[in-house]
């Protein structure tokens, strides 16, 4: 029996379960005791995350935040999980053109489009109907929400978060751990760790 274990019981876990093919069984693990024995997103939560250390099953980390995914992957590696156990999930309705690359542990949901020579790193989440065009590079643990559009030669840094329906002009960089707000239009490089929003996107000022 082939089993896929979804790490973190979440709405994203339900979407990943719906997108996954070829498994006899799909279950979830989560540190929240109240979820053990329940059904989340149509998937049974069988217990804590530590359970994965005793199994040869495939794994996908389903936390919506790239920073949390990065932390969970670190924990799993500490438990002795090998990188080869991380599965890559690509929805049947996603399109990955010849010459594109998708790293281990990454998730491409329905309608995601990779057009030409796109490189997607490890443990990236690409939500429905996001479009990545020629020569884009997406770093490990990044999150591209539904409807994101990247022009050509865009570079998205590790664990960056691009909000729903945001867009990025060609040859623009999004820094490591940066956040682009929902519906924003990014026309200039977004520095690491900063949050920008608006049309055109500008830094978000936090009141003192």
PDB file of C-alpha atoms in Angstrom, residues 15 40 42 47 61 63 66 74 77 79-80 91 95 110 116 132 151 157 165 167 189 195 206:
ATOM      1  CA  UNK A  15      -6.331  20.768  -1.668  1.00  0.00           C
ATOM      2  CA  UNK A  40      -9.701  17.890   8.132  1.00  0.00           C
ATOM      3  CA  UNK A  42     -11.459  15.200   3.874  1.00  0.00           C
ATOM      4  CA  UNK A  47      -1.557  11.936  15.280  1.00  0.00           C
ATOM      5  CA  UNK A  61       4.378  19.766   4.144  1.00  0.00           C
ATOM      6  CA  UNK A  63       1.494  24.750   5.939  1.00  0.00           C
ATOM      7  CA  UNK A  66       6.632  29.403   3.708  1.00  0.00           C
ATOM      8  CA  UNK A  74      13.878  21.363   9.427  1.00  0.00           C
ATOM      9  CA  UNK A  77      15.106  16.373   8.746  1.00  0.00           C
ATOM     10  CA  UNK A  79      13.809  13.300  12.866  1.00  0.00           C
ATOM     11  CA  UNK A  80      15.855  11.508  10.220  1.00  0.00           C
ATOM     12  CA  UNK A  91      -2.550  18.802 -10.036  1.00  0.00           C
ATOM     13  CA  UNK A  95       0.646  22.864 -16.880  1.00  0.00           C
ATOM     14  CA  UNK A 110      -5.248  23.393 -10.413  1.00  0.00           C
ATOM     15  CA  UNK A 116       9.034  28.078 -20.440  1.00  0.00           C
ATOM     16  CA  UNK A 132       4.856  31.829 -14.135  1.00  0.00           C
ATOM     17  CA  UNK A 151       6.419  38.448 -15.956  1.00  0.00           C
ATOM     18  CA  UNK A 157      13.364  34.769  -2.999  1.00  0.00           C
ATOM     19  CA  UNK A 165      -3.987  38.232  -7.700  1.00  0.00           C
ATOM     20  CA  UNK A 167       1.480  40.672 -10.305  1.00  0.00           C
ATOM     21  CA  UNK A 189      12.583  45.234  -6.710  1.00  0.00           C
ATOM     22  CA  UNK A 195       6.018  44.105   3.003  1.00  0.00           C
ATOM     23  CA  UNK A 206       3.621  50.277  10.303  1.00  0.00           C
TER      24      UNK A 206
END
